[in-house]
Each structure stands twice: as structure tokens, then as C-alpha cells.
JSON list of C-alpha atoms in Angstrom, two decimals:
[
{"chain": "H", "resi": 1, "resn": "ALA", "atom": "CA", "xyz": [-11.17, -13.39, 8.19]},
{"chain": "H", "resi": 2, "resn": "GLN", "atom": "CA", "xyz": [-8.59, -10.63, 8.22]},
{"chain": "H", "resi": 3, "resn": "LYS", "atom": "CA", "xyz": [-5.63, -11.39, 6.03]},
{"chain": "H", "resi": 4, "resn": "ILE", "atom": "CA", "xyz": [-3.40, -8.87, 7.79]},
{"chain": "H", "resi": 5, "resn": "THR", "atom": "CA", "xyz": [-3.97, -8.05, 11.44]},
{"chain": "H", "resi": 6, "resn": "GLN", "atom": "CA", "xyz": [-2.42, -5.13, 13.23]},
{"chain": "H", "resi": 7, "resn": "THR", "atom": "CA", "xyz": [-3.72, -5.23, 16.79]},
{"chain": "H", "resi": 8, "resn": "GLN", "atom": "CA", "xyz": [-2.22, -1.94, 18.01]},
{"chain": "H", "resi": 9, "resn": "PRO", "atom": "CA", "xyz": [-4.26, 1.01, 16.74]},
{"chain": "H", "resi": 10, "resn": "GLY", "atom": "CA", "xyz": [-1.93, 3.41, 18.58]},
{"chain": "H", "resi": 11, "resn": "MET", "atom": "CA", "xyz": [1.49, 3.25, 20.19]},
{"chain": "H", "resi": 12, "resn": "PHE", "atom": "CA", "xyz": [3.65, 5.69, 22.11]},
{"chain": "H", "resi": 13, "resn": "VAL", "atom": "CA", "xyz": [7.43, 5.47, 22.41]},
{"chain": "H", "resi": 14, "resn": "GLN", "atom": "CA", "xyz": [10.06, 7.72, 23.96]},
{"chain": "H", "resi": 15, "resn": "GLU", "atom": "CA", "xyz": [12.66, 9.24, 21.67]},
{"chain": "H", "resi": 16, "resn": "LYS", "atom": "CA", "xyz": [15.80, 7.07, 21.30]},
{"chain": "H", "resi": 17, "resn": "GLU", "atom": "CA", "xyz": [13.99, 3.92, 22.46]},
{"chain": "H", "resi": 18, "resn": "ALA", "atom": "CA", "xyz": [13.11, 0.90, 20.35]},
{"chain": "H", "resi": 19, "resn": "VAL", "atom": "CA", "xyz": [9.52, -0.01, 19.47]},
{"chain": "H", "resi": 20, "resn": "THR", "atom": "CA", "xyz": [7.90, -3.10, 17.98]},
{"chain": "H", "resi": 21, "resn": "LEU", "atom": "CA", "xyz": [4.81, -2.87, 15.80]},
{"chain": "H", "resi": 22, "resn": "ASP", "atom": "CA", "xyz": [2.92, -6.12, 15.53]},
{"chain": "H", "resi": 23, "resn": "CYS", "atom": "CA", "xyz": [1.64, -7.76, 12.37]},
{"chain": "H", "resi": 24, "resn": "THR", "atom": "CA", "xyz": [0.18, -11.20, 11.80]},
{"chain": "H", "resi": 25, "resn": "TYR", "atom": "CA", "xyz": [-0.96, -12.55, 8.46]},
{"chain": "H", "resi": 26, "resn": "ASP", "atom": "CA", "xyz": [-3.07, -15.34, 7.12]},
{"chain": "H", "resi": 27, "resn": "THR", "atom": "CA", "xyz": [-2.37, -17.15, 3.87]},
{"chain": "H", "resi": 28, "resn": "SER", "atom": "CA", "xyz": [-2.26, -20.66, 2.50]},
{"chain": "H", "resi": 29, "resn": "ASP", "atom": "CA", "xyz": [0.14, -19.65, -0.27]},
{"chain": "H", "resi": 30, "resn": "GLN", "atom": "CA", "xyz": [3.78, -20.71, -0.01]},
{"chain": "H", "resi": 31, "resn": "SER", "atom": "CA", "xyz": [4.99, -17.67, -1.96]},
{"chain": "H", "resi": 32, "resn": "TYR", "atom": "CA", "xyz": [4.27, -14.20, -0.73]},
{"chain": "H", "resi": 33, "resn": "GLY", "atom": "CA", "xyz": [6.00, -10.98, 0.17]},
{"chain": "H", "resi": 34, "resn": "LEU", "atom": "CA", "xyz": [5.60, -8.99, 3.36]},
{"chain": "H", "resi": 35, "resn": "PHE", "atom": "CA", "xyz": [6.08, -5.24, 3.40]},
{"chain": "H", "resi": 36, "resn": "TRP", "atom": "CA", "xyz": [5.94, -2.34, 5.80]},
{"chain": "H", "resi": 37, "resn": "TYR", "atom": "CA", "xyz": [4.95, 1.15, 4.69]},
{"chain": "H", "resi": 38, "resn": "LYS", "atom": "CA", "xyz": [5.03, 4.43, 6.59]},
{"chain": "H", "resi": 39, "resn": "GLN", "atom": "CA", "xyz": [2.37, 7.08, 6.04]},
{"chain": "H", "resi": 40, "resn": "PRO", "atom": "CA", "xyz": [3.20, 10.44, 7.64]},
{"chain": "H", "resi": 41, "resn": "SER", "atom": "CA", "xyz": [0.56, 13.09, 8.18]},
{"chain": "H", "resi": 42, "resn": "SER", "atom": "CA", "xyz": [1.37, 14.50, 4.73]},
{"chain": "H", "resi": 43, "resn": "GLY", "atom": "CA", "xyz": [-0.26, 11.37, 3.29]},
{"chain": "H", "resi": 44, "resn": "GLU", "atom": "CA", "xyz": [2.30, 9.71, 1.06]},
{"chain": "H", "resi": 45, "resn": "MET", "atom": "CA", "xyz": [3.06, 5.97, 1.34]},
{"chain": "H", "resi": 46, "resn": "ILE", "atom": "CA", "xyz": [6.75, 5.32, 1.95]},
{"chain": "H", "resi": 47, "resn": "PHE", "atom": "CA", "xyz": [8.18, 1.82, 1.55]},
{"chain": "H", "resi": 48, "resn": "LEU", "atom": "CA", "xyz": [10.31, 0.79, 4.54]},
{"chain": "H", "resi": 49, "resn": "ILE", "atom": "CA", "xyz": [11.25, -2.87, 4.43]},
{"chain": "H", "resi": 50, "resn": "TYR", "atom": "CA", "xyz": [10.45, -6.18, 2.75]},
{"chain": "H", "resi": 51, "resn": "GLN", "atom": "CA", "xyz": [10.61, -9.88, 3.64]},
{"chain": "H", "resi": 52, "resn": "GLY", "atom": "CA", "xyz": [10.08, -12.74, 1.19]},
{"chain": "H", "resi": 53, "resn": "SER", "atom": "CA", "xyz": [8.36, -15.90, 2.35]},
{"chain": "H", "resi": 54, "resn": "TYR", "atom": "CA", "xyz": [11.43, -17.98, 1.51]},
{"chain": "H", "resi": 55, "resn": "ASP", "atom": "CA", "xyz": [13.94, -15.66, 3.15]},
{"chain": "H", "resi": 56, "resn": "GLU", "atom": "CA", "xyz": [15.53, -17.35, 6.14]},
{"chain": "H", "resi": 57, "resn": "GLN", "atom": "CA", "xyz": [17.18, -14.26, 7.56]},
{"chain": "H", "resi": 58, "resn": "ASN", "atom": "CA", "xyz": [15.25, -11.35, 9.01]},
{"chain": "H", "resi": 59, "resn": "ALA", "atom": "CA", "xyz": [15.34, -8.25, 6.82]},
{"chain": "H", "resi": 60, "resn": "THR", "atom": "CA", "xyz": [17.08, -5.12, 8.05]},
{"chain": "H", "resi": 61, "resn": "GLU", "atom": "CA", "xyz": [17.16, -1.64, 6.56]},
{"chain": "H", "resi": 62, "resn": "GLY", "atom": "CA", "xyz": [18.96, 0.96, 8.64]},
{"chain": "H", "resi": 63, "resn": "ARG", "atom": "CA", "xyz": [16.99, 1.46, 11.86]},
{"chain": "H", "resi": 64, "resn": "TYR", "atom": "CA", "xyz": [14.23, -0.85, 10.65]},
{"chain": "H", "resi": 65, "resn": "SER", "atom": "CA", "xyz": [14.22, -4.60, 11.05]},
{"chain": "H", "resi": 66, "resn": "LEU", "atom": "CA", "xyz": [11.54, -7.15, 10.39]},
{"chain": "H", "resi": 67, "resn": "ASN", "atom": "CA", "xyz": [11.10, -9.94, 12.92]},
{"chain": "H", "resi": 68, "resn": "PHE", "atom": "CA", "xyz": [9.81, -12.72, 10.67]},
{"chain": "H", "resi": 69, "resn": "GLN", "atom": "CA", "xyz": [8.38, -15.82, 12.35]},
{"chain": "H", "resi": 70, "resn": "LYS", "atom": "CA", "xyz": [6.95, -17.90, 9.55]},
{"chain": "H", "resi": 71, "resn": "ALA", "atom": "CA", "xyz": [5.44, -20.68, 11.69]},
{"chain": "H", "resi": 72, "resn": "ARG", "atom": "CA", "xyz": [3.57, -18.10, 13.75]},
{"chain": "H", "resi": 73, "resn": "LYS", "atom": "CA", "xyz": [2.73, -16.07, 10.63]},
{"chain": "H", "resi": 74, "resn": "SER", "atom": "CA", "xyz": [4.02, -12.89, 12.14]},
{"chain": "H", "resi": 75, "resn": "ALA", "atom": "CA", "xyz": [6.10, -10.09, 10.62]},
{"chain": "H", "resi": 76, "resn": "ASN", "atom": "CA", "xyz": [6.70, -7.49, 13.29]},
{"chain": "H", "resi": 77, "resn": "LEU", "atom": "CA", "xyz": [8.47, -4.23, 12.51]},
{"chain": "H", "resi": 78, "resn": "VAL", "atom": "CA", "xyz": [11.15, -3.11, 14.95]},
{"chain": "H", "resi": 79, "resn": "ILE", "atom": "CA", "xyz": [12.28, 0.51, 14.88]},
{"chain": "H", "resi": 80, "resn": "SER", "atom": "CA", "xyz": [15.44, 1.15, 16.86]},
{"chain": "H", "resi": 81, "resn": "ALA", "atom": "CA", "xyz": [16.48, 4.50, 18.32]},
{"chain": "H", "resi": 82, "resn": "SER", "atom": "CA", "xyz": [13.12, 6.19, 17.62]},
{"chain": "H", "resi": 83, "resn": "GLN", "atom": "CA", "xyz": [13.16, 9.75, 16.31]},
{"chain": "H", "resi": 84, "resn": "LEU", "atom": "CA", "xyz": [10.46, 12.42, 16.34]},
{"chain": "H", "resi": 85, "resn": "GLY", "atom": "CA", "xyz": [10.22, 12.05, 12.57]},
{"chain": "H", "resi": 86, "resn": "ASP", "atom": "CA", "xyz": [9.11, 8.43, 13.01]},
{"chain": "H", "resi": 87, "resn": "SER", "atom": "CA", "xyz": [5.70, 9.63, 14.20]},
{"chain": "H", "resi": 88, "resn": "ALA", "atom": "CA", "xyz": [3.35, 8.34, 11.51]},
{"chain": "H", "resi": 89, "resn": "MET", "atom": "CA", "xyz": [0.89, 5.61, 10.59]},
{"chain": "H", "resi": 90, "resn": "TYR", "atom": "CA", "xyz": [2.56, 2.28, 9.81]},
{"chain": "H", "resi": 91, "resn": "PHE", "atom": "CA", "xyz": [0.98, -0.32, 7.57]},
{"chain": "H", "resi": 92, "resn": "CYS", "atom": "CA", "xyz": [1.87, -3.97, 7.26]},
{"chain": "H", "resi": 93, "resn": "ALA", "atom": "CA", "xyz": [1.03, -5.48, 3.86]},
{"chain": "H", "resi": 94, "resn": "MET", "atom": "CA", "xyz": [1.27, -8.81, 2.08]},
{"chain": "H", "resi": 95, "resn": "ARG", "atom": "CA", "xyz": [1.70, -9.22, -1.64]},
{"chain": "H", "resi": 96, "resn": "GLU", "atom": "CA", "xyz": [-0.11, -12.32, -2.75]},
{"chain": "H", "resi": 97, "resn": "PRO", "atom": "CA", "xyz": [-1.59, -13.79, -5.92]},
{"chain": "H", "resi": 98, "resn": "LEU", "atom": "CA", "xyz": [-5.11, -12.78, -6.85]},
{"chain": "H", "resi": 99, "resn": "LEU", "atom": "CA", "xyz": [-7.71, -15.56, -6.81]},
{"chain": "H", "resi": 100, "resn": "THR", "atom": "CA", "xyz": [-8.69, -14.76, -10.42]},
{"chain": "H", "resi": 101, "resn": "GLY", "atom": "CA", "xyz": [-6.65, -13.31, -13.23]},
{"chain": "H", "resi": 102, "resn": "GLY", "atom": "CA", "xyz": [-2.88, -13.38, -13.45]},
{"chain": "H", "resi": 103, "resn": "GLY", "atom": "CA", "xyz": [-2.01, -10.57, -11.12]},
{"chain": "H", "resi": 104, "resn": "ASN", "atom": "CA", "xyz": [-1.27, -10.00, -7.51]},
{"chain": "H", "resi": 105, "resn": "LYS", "atom": "CA", "xyz": [-2.15, -7.40, -4.95]},
{"chain": "H", "resi": 106, "resn": "LEU", "atom": "CA", "xyz": [-1.03, -5.84, -1.74]},
{"chain": "H", "resi": 107, "resn": "THR", "atom": "CA", "xyz": [-3.40, -6.57, 1.14]},
{"chain": "H", "resi": 108, "resn": "PHE", "atom": "CA", "xyz": [-3.01, -4.02, 3.90]},
{"chain": "H", "resi": 109, "resn": "GLY", "atom": "CA", "xyz": [-3.67, -4.09, 7.59]},
{"chain": "H", "resi": 110, "resn": "THR", "atom": "CA", "xyz": [-5.56, -1.26, 9.25]},
{"chain": "H", "resi": 111, "resn": "GLY", "atom": "CA", "xyz": [-2.37, 0.38, 10.50]},
{"chain": "H", "resi": 112, "resn": "THR", "atom": "CA", "xyz": [-0.73, 1.42, 13.76]},
{"chain": "H", "resi": 113, "resn": "GLN", "atom": "CA", "xyz": [-0.43, 5.12, 14.62]},
{"chain": "H", "resi": 114, "resn": "LEU", "atom": "CA", "xyz": [2.98, 5.64, 16.24]},
{"chain": "H", "resi": 115, "resn": "LYS", "atom": "CA", "xyz": [3.72, 8.74, 18.29]},
{"chain": "H", "resi": 116, "resn": "VAL", "atom": "CA", "xyz": [7.30, 9.42, 19.36]},
{"chain": "H", "resi": 117, "resn": "GLU", "atom": "CA", "xyz": [7.58, 11.58, 22.48]},
{"chain": "H", "resi": 118, "resn": "LEU", "atom": "CA", "xyz": [10.47, 13.59, 23.93]},
{"chain": "E", "resi": 1, "resn": "ASN", "atom": "CA", "xyz": [13.31, 10.38, -11.87]},
{"chain": "E", "resi": 2, "resn": "ALA", "atom": "CA", "xyz": [9.87, 11.67, -10.91]},
{"chain": "E", "resi": 3, "resn": "GLY", "atom": "CA", "xyz": [8.74, 8.19, -9.81]},
{"chain": "E", "resi": 4, "resn": "VAL", "atom": "CA", "xyz": [4.94, 7.93, -9.73]},
{"chain": "E", "resi": 5, "resn": "THR", "atom": "CA", "xyz": [2.99, 11.13, -10.31]},
{"chain": "E", "resi": 6, "resn": "GLN", "atom": "CA", "xyz": [-0.72, 11.72, -9.83]},
{"chain": "E", "resi": 7, "resn": "THR", "atom": "CA", "xyz": [-2.99, 14.59, -10.75]},
{"chain": "E", "resi": 8, "resn": "PRO", "atom": "CA", "xyz": [-4.96, 16.28, -9.37]},
{"chain": "E", "resi": 9, "resn": "LYS", "atom": "CA", "xyz": [-4.01, 16.34, -5.69]},
{"chain": "E", "resi": 10, "resn": "PHE", "atom": "CA", "xyz": [-7.49, 17.39, -4.62]},
{"chain": "E", "resi": 11, "resn": "GLN", "atom": "CA", "xyz": [-10.86, 17.24, -6.36]},
{"chain": "E", "resi": 12, "resn": "VAL", "atom": "CA", "xyz": [-14.46, 17.95, -5.40]},
{"chain": "E", "resi": 13, "resn": "LEU", "atom": "CA", "xyz": [-17.21, 16.46, -7.55]},
{"chain": "E", "resi": 14, "resn": "LYS", "atom": "CA", "xyz": [-20.97, 16.58, -7.46]},
{"chain": "E", "resi": 15, "resn": "THR", "atom": "CA", "xyz": [-22.91, 13.30, -7.47]},
{"chain": "E", "resi": 16, "resn": "GLY", "atom": "CA", "xyz": [-23.26, 12.02, -11.02]},
{"chain": "E", "resi": 17, "resn": "GLN", "atom": "CA", "xyz": [-20.26, 13.85, -12.46]},
{"chain": "E", "resi": 18, "resn": "SER", "atom": "CA", "xyz": [-17.46, 11.95, -14.14]},
{"chain": "E", "resi": 19, "resn": "MET", "atom": "CA", "xyz": [-13.74, 12.55, -14.04]},
{"chain": "E", "resi": 20, "resn": "THR", "atom": "CA", "xyz": [-10.37, 10.96, -14.71]},
{"chain": "E", "resi": 21, "resn": "LEU", "atom": "CA", "xyz": [-7.56, 10.64, -12.20]},
{"chain": "E", "resi": 22, "resn": "GLN", "atom": "CA", "xyz": [-4.21, 10.66, -13.94]},
{"chain": "E", "resi": 23, "resn": "CYS", "atom": "CA", "xyz": [-1.25, 8.46, -13.04]},
{"chain": "E", "resi": 24, "resn": "ALA", "atom": "CA", "xyz": [2.15, 8.24, -14.70]},
{"chain": "E", "resi": 25, "resn": "GLN", "atom": "CA", "xyz": [5.42, 6.50, -13.88]},
{"chain": "E", "resi": 26, "resn": "ASP", "atom": "CA", "xyz": [8.88, 6.83, -15.37]},
{"chain": "E", "resi": 27, "resn": "MET", "atom": "CA", "xyz": [10.45, 3.63, -13.98]},
{"chain": "E", "resi": 28, "resn": "ASN", "atom": "CA", "xyz": [9.43, 1.41, -16.92]},
{"chain": "E", "resi": 29, "resn": "HIS", "atom": "CA", "xyz": [7.39, -0.80, -14.60]},
{"chain": "E", "resi": 30, "resn": "GLU", "atom": "CA", "xyz": [5.00, -3.22, -16.20]},
{"chain": "E", "resi": 31, "resn": "TYR", "atom": "CA", "xyz": [2.76, -3.53, -13.15]},
{"chain": "E", "resi": 32, "resn": "MET", "atom": "CA", "xyz": [0.50, -0.64, -12.15]},
{"chain": "E", "resi": 33, "resn": "SER", "atom": "CA", "xyz": [-2.46, -0.51, -9.83]},
{"chain": "E", "resi": 34, "resn": "TRP", "atom": "CA", "xyz": [-5.01, 1.77, -8.23]},
{"chain": "E", "resi": 35, "resn": "TYR", "atom": "CA", "xyz": [-5.95, 1.63, -4.56]},
{"chain": "E", "resi": 36, "resn": "ARG", "atom": "CA", "xyz": [-8.40, 3.57, -2.46]},
{"chain": "E", "resi": 37, "resn": "GLN", "atom": "CA", "xyz": [-7.85, 4.39, 1.20]},
{"chain": "E", "resi": 38, "resn": "ASP", "atom": "CA", "xyz": [-10.79, 4.89, 3.51]},
{"chain": "E", "resi": 39, "resn": "PRO", "atom": "CA", "xyz": [-10.55, 5.67, 7.24]},
{"chain": "E", "resi": 40, "resn": "GLY", "atom": "CA", "xyz": [-9.87, 2.60, 9.35]},
{"chain": "E", "resi": 41, "resn": "MET", "atom": "CA", "xyz": [-9.75, 0.25, 6.37]},
{"chain": "E", "resi": 42, "resn": "GLY", "atom": "CA", "xyz": [-6.22, 0.41, 4.99]},
{"chain": "E", "resi": 43, "resn": "LEU", "atom": "CA", "xyz": [-5.85, 0.39, 1.20]},
{"chain": "E", "resi": 44, "resn": "ARG", "atom": "CA", "xyz": [-7.97, -1.68, -1.15]},
{"chain": "E", "resi": 45, "resn": "LEU", "atom": "CA", "xyz": [-7.19, -2.62, -4.75]},
{"chain": "E", "resi": 46, "resn": "ILE", "atom": "CA", "xyz": [-9.53, -1.16, -7.39]},
{"chain": "E", "resi": 47, "resn": "HIS", "atom": "CA", "xyz": [-7.94, -2.18, -10.72]},
{"chain": "E", "resi": 48, "resn": "TYR", "atom": "CA", "xyz": [-4.53, -3.27, -11.89]},
{"chain": "E", "resi": 49, "resn": "SER", "atom": "CA", "xyz": [-2.56, -3.74, -15.08]},
{"chain": "E", "resi": 50, "resn": "VAL", "atom": "CA", "xyz": [0.26, -6.16, -15.89]},
{"chain": "E", "resi": 51, "resn": "GLY", "atom": "CA", "xyz": [1.29, -4.29, -19.02]},
{"chain": "E", "resi": 52, "resn": "ALA", "atom": "CA", "xyz": [0.12, -2.03, -21.84]},
{"chain": "E", "resi": 53, "resn": "GLY", "atom": "CA", "xyz": [-3.24, -3.21, -23.13]},
{"chain": "E", "resi": 54, "resn": "ILE", "atom": "CA", "xyz": [-3.91, -5.54, -20.19]},
{"chain": "E", "resi": 55, "resn": "THR", "atom": "CA", "xyz": [-6.09, -4.57, -17.24]},
{"chain": "E", "resi": 56, "resn": "ASP", "atom": "CA", "xyz": [-8.11, -6.48, -14.69]},
{"chain": "E", "resi": 57, "resn": "GLN", "atom": "CA", "xyz": [-10.36, -5.91, -11.70]},
{"chain": "E", "resi": 58, "resn": "GLY", "atom": "CA", "xyz": [-9.28, -5.81, -8.10]},
{"chain": "E", "resi": 59, "resn": "GLU", "atom": "CA", "xyz": [-11.35, -6.03, -4.93]},
{"chain": "E", "resi": 60, "resn": "VAL", "atom": "CA", "xyz": [-13.55, -2.95, -5.34]},
{"chain": "E", "resi": 61, "resn": "PRO", "atom": "CA", "xyz": [-13.87, -2.21, -9.10]},
{"chain": "E", "resi": 62, "resn": "ASN", "atom": "CA", "xyz": [-17.52, -1.09, -9.29]},
{"chain": "E", "resi": 63, "resn": "GLY", "atom": "CA", "xyz": [-17.95, 2.46, -10.54]},
{"chain": "E", "resi": 64, "resn": "TYR", "atom": "CA", "xyz": [-14.42, 2.71, -11.96]},
{"chain": "E", "resi": 65, "resn": "ASN", "atom": "CA", "xyz": [-12.84, 2.08, -15.36]},
{"chain": "E", "resi": 66, "resn": "VAL", "atom": "CA", "xyz": [-9.20, 1.89, -16.37]},
{"chain": "E", "resi": 67, "resn": "SER", "atom": "CA", "xyz": [-7.19, 1.59, -19.54]},
{"chain": "E", "resi": 68, "resn": "ARG", "atom": "CA", "xyz": [-3.48, 1.16, -20.25]},
{"chain": "E", "resi": 69, "resn": "SER", "atom": "CA", "xyz": [-2.42, 2.34, -23.67]},
{"chain": "E", "resi": 70, "resn": "THR", "atom": "CA", "xyz": [1.22, 2.94, -22.73]},
{"chain": "E", "resi": 71, "resn": "THR", "atom": "CA", "xyz": [3.62, 1.54, -20.16]},
{"chain": "E", "resi": 72, "resn": "GLU", "atom": "CA", "xyz": [3.85, 4.94, -18.48]},
{"chain": "E", "resi": 73, "resn": "ASP", "atom": "CA", "xyz": [0.20, 5.94, -18.00]},
{"chain": "E", "resi": 74, "resn": "PHE", "atom": "CA", "xyz": [-2.66, 4.32, -16.11]},
{"chain": "E", "resi": 75, "resn": "PRO", "atom": "CA", "xyz": [-5.69, 6.64, -15.73]},
{"chain": "E", "resi": 76, "resn": "LEU", "atom": "CA", "xyz": [-8.64, 5.84, -13.48]},
{"chain": "E", "resi": 77, "resn": "ARG", "atom": "CA", "xyz": [-12.08, 6.98, -14.61]},
{"chain": "E", "resi": 78, "resn": "LEU", "atom": "CA", "xyz": [-15.03, 7.56, -12.33]},
{"chain": "E", "resi": 79, "resn": "LEU", "atom": "CA", "xyz": [-18.10, 7.06, -14.50]},
{"chain": "E", "resi": 80, "resn": "SER", "atom": "CA", "xyz": [-20.82, 8.64, -12.33]},
{"chain": "E", "resi": 81, "resn": "ALA", "atom": "CA", "xyz": [-19.46, 9.82, -9.00]},
{"chain": "E", "resi": 82, "resn": "ALA", "atom": "CA", "xyz": [-21.23, 8.79, -5.79]},
{"chain": "E", "resi": 83, "resn": "PRO", "atom": "CA", "xyz": [-20.64, 9.94, -2.20]},
{"chain": "E", "resi": 84, "resn": "SER", "atom": "CA", "xyz": [-19.36, 6.42, -1.42]},
{"chain": "E", "resi": 85, "resn": "GLN", "atom": "CA", "xyz": [-16.41, 7.16, -3.70]},
{"chain": "E", "resi": 86, "resn": "THR", "atom": "CA", "xyz": [-15.17, 9.90, -1.40]},
{"chain": "E", "resi": 87, "resn": "SER", "atom": "CA", "xyz": [-11.72, 8.61, -0.57]},
{"chain": "E", "resi": 88, "resn": "VAL", "atom": "CA", "xyz": [-8.00, 9.04, -1.09]},
{"chain": "E", "resi": 89, "resn": "TYR", "atom": "CA", "xyz": [-6.80, 7.34, -4.28]},
{"chain": "E", "resi": 90, "resn": "PHE", "atom": "CA", "xyz": [-3.29, 6.02, -4.71]},
{"chain": "E", "resi": 91, "resn": "CYS", "atom": "CA", "xyz": [-1.65, 4.84, -7.88]},
{"chain": "E", "resi": 92, "resn": "ALA", "atom": "CA", "xyz": [1.26, 2.41, -7.57]},
{"chain": "E", "resi": 93, "resn": "SER", "atom": "CA", "xyz": [3.80, 0.83, -9.88]},
{"chain": "E", "resi": 94, "resn": "SER", "atom": "CA", "xyz": [6.27, -2.00, -9.49]},
{"chain": "E", "resi": 95, "resn": "GLU", "atom": "CA", "xyz": [7.91, -4.98, -11.05]},
{"chain": "E", "resi": 96, "resn": "GLY", "atom": "CA", "xyz": [5.32, -7.71, -11.39]},
{"chain": "E", "resi": 97, "resn": "GLY", "atom": "CA", "xyz": [6.48, -10.38, -8.94]},
{"chain": "E", "resi": 98, "resn": "LEU", "atom": "CA", "xyz": [5.42, -11.01, -5.36]},
{"chain": "E", "resi": 99, "resn": "TYR", "atom": "CA", "xyz": [8.79, -9.97, -3.98]},
{"chain": "E", "resi": 100, "resn": "TYR", "atom": "CA", "xyz": [8.91, -6.41, -5.29]},
{"chain": "E", "resi": 101, "resn": "GLU", "atom": "CA", "xyz": [7.79, -3.34, -3.40]},
{"chain": "E", "resi": 102, "resn": "GLN", "atom": "CA", "xyz": [5.16, -1.13, -4.94]},
{"chain": "E", "resi": 103, "resn": "TYR", "atom": "CA", "xyz": [6.00, 2.54, -5.33]},
{"chain": "E", "resi": 104, "resn": "PHE", "atom": "CA", "xyz": [3.10, 4.84, -4.58]},
{"chain": "E", "resi": 105, "resn": "GLY", "atom": "CA", "xyz": [2.16, 8.21, -5.97]},
{"chain": "E", "resi": 106, "resn": "PRO", "atom": "CA", "xyz": [1.31, 11.11, -3.63]},
{"chain": "E", "resi": 107, "resn": "GLY", "atom": "CA", "xyz": [-2.42, 10.39, -3.76]},
{"chain": "E", "resi": 108, "resn": "THR", "atom": "CA", "xyz": [-5.56, 12.23, -4.86]},
{"chain": "E", "resi": 109, "resn": "ARG", "atom": "CA", "xyz": [-8.07, 13.28, -2.23]},
{"chain": "E", "resi": 110, "resn": "LEU", "atom": "CA", "xyz": [-11.54, 13.10, -3.79]},
{"chain": "E", "resi": 111, "resn": "THR", "atom": "CA", "xyz": [-14.73, 14.41, -2.21]},
{"chain": "E", "resi": 112, "resn": "VAL", "atom": "CA", "xyz": [-18.10, 13.69, -3.78]},
{"chain": "E", "resi": 113, "resn": "THR", "atom": "CA", "xyz": [-20.98, 15.85, -2.52]}
]
């Protein structure tokens, strides 16, 4: 089963409008972190926003907010006032303990390609 | 602060060749990891380290070795390159807990022919 599901392979949004990128996750752990990363065409991975599993308030970071619904296991990214520079691939990820060893890992979804249009 | 640096940016190998991808960070992070990114599959964990001298396997470790002799450096070695290892490789560093973001290097695009 997919641990992180991003059901929108591609999205279009008009400049200055808001857009929501969907992410659902699957875990039986009580402690985990949820992250969103942006990957522009240049290829680097840019951290956008984070939500801890015990955080009661939705995270916000500038034009980015994370709509966290723990019971539904969803962590949607909302980008307000879209800009042309927001065109990129967006990845949802969960940081969770590894089954063996003492470490943890980021599990990524397959991404959503966002295109902002004039 | 350079953050996380990786070299080289691009590399072409022939099947059976070996090489080392370099990764360094200047943030004094204990936790470092290597991921590979293949089309349509997101990023997958290859190996990770929780501190100097301590490494462990991730999800897709076969064909790769790592070592961590210092806090700053975490090289990834391809022992005998195969076409299936054609991918983009990212090194990341962070604090060790579940609630810390990982900082990624710029990536190395590797092609194995």
C-alpha cells in the first residue's frame, strides 16, 4: 500500500489564485512529521512547510499553509496568490521511524506538477 | 553557509565501473542520508547515518556502500555500476528527530550505459 498518496499528477492554476495540492498518508505510528517540498525544473529540492503529528494548529509559512486533518490522514498544501515562479513539482513526504535500525526516513509521494498560467 | 554540497553534478559511467559520489554539509547535522529519484517514483532512501561511524541500510541499498568517518562527509560508492542505477542522487542532512526537515543537496545526475 502507498504510504503517501498524491492523486493529482498535474494541476493548472491562474496567477494570483489559490490552489490546493492533495496528500493523504498511511501510518500506524503516533509520531511522525509531514513535509512539503518543491522541485523546480532546475532539480533542487526546496523545503516549504512542516506539520508534526501532535501539532493542533495548521502550519503556515508565508503563502503556504498546510491543511492537516489527522483523522482523515490528509495533509494538503494550500498555496495562496499563485505566482509564475510557483510552477514546479511538489512532493508530500512523511518522516517516520524505520522498521529496523534506529533511524528514520522520509517517504515521498509521486508528486504533483503545478503549472501557473497568466 | 554552503549547506549541503554534492559532487559531481553529472556523471556518465559504463556498466561495471565504480565511482564515489561526494556529499558534505557544514551545518553540524548528525543525520545524513542518500536518496535516489527515478521518474514517477518520488525519492527512495538508499543508506543513512545517525552520526560519524554509524551507517545503516535504507529501502534500496543493493549495489551501494557508504561510510561516515566525519560529521561533515557522507560519500556514496557504487561498486559495479549497472544501467538500473541510472538516476538522480540526492544527499540530505538534518537533525535526527522526526520533526526536523531534511536539507537536500543539488543532486547528481548519473547515467550508466
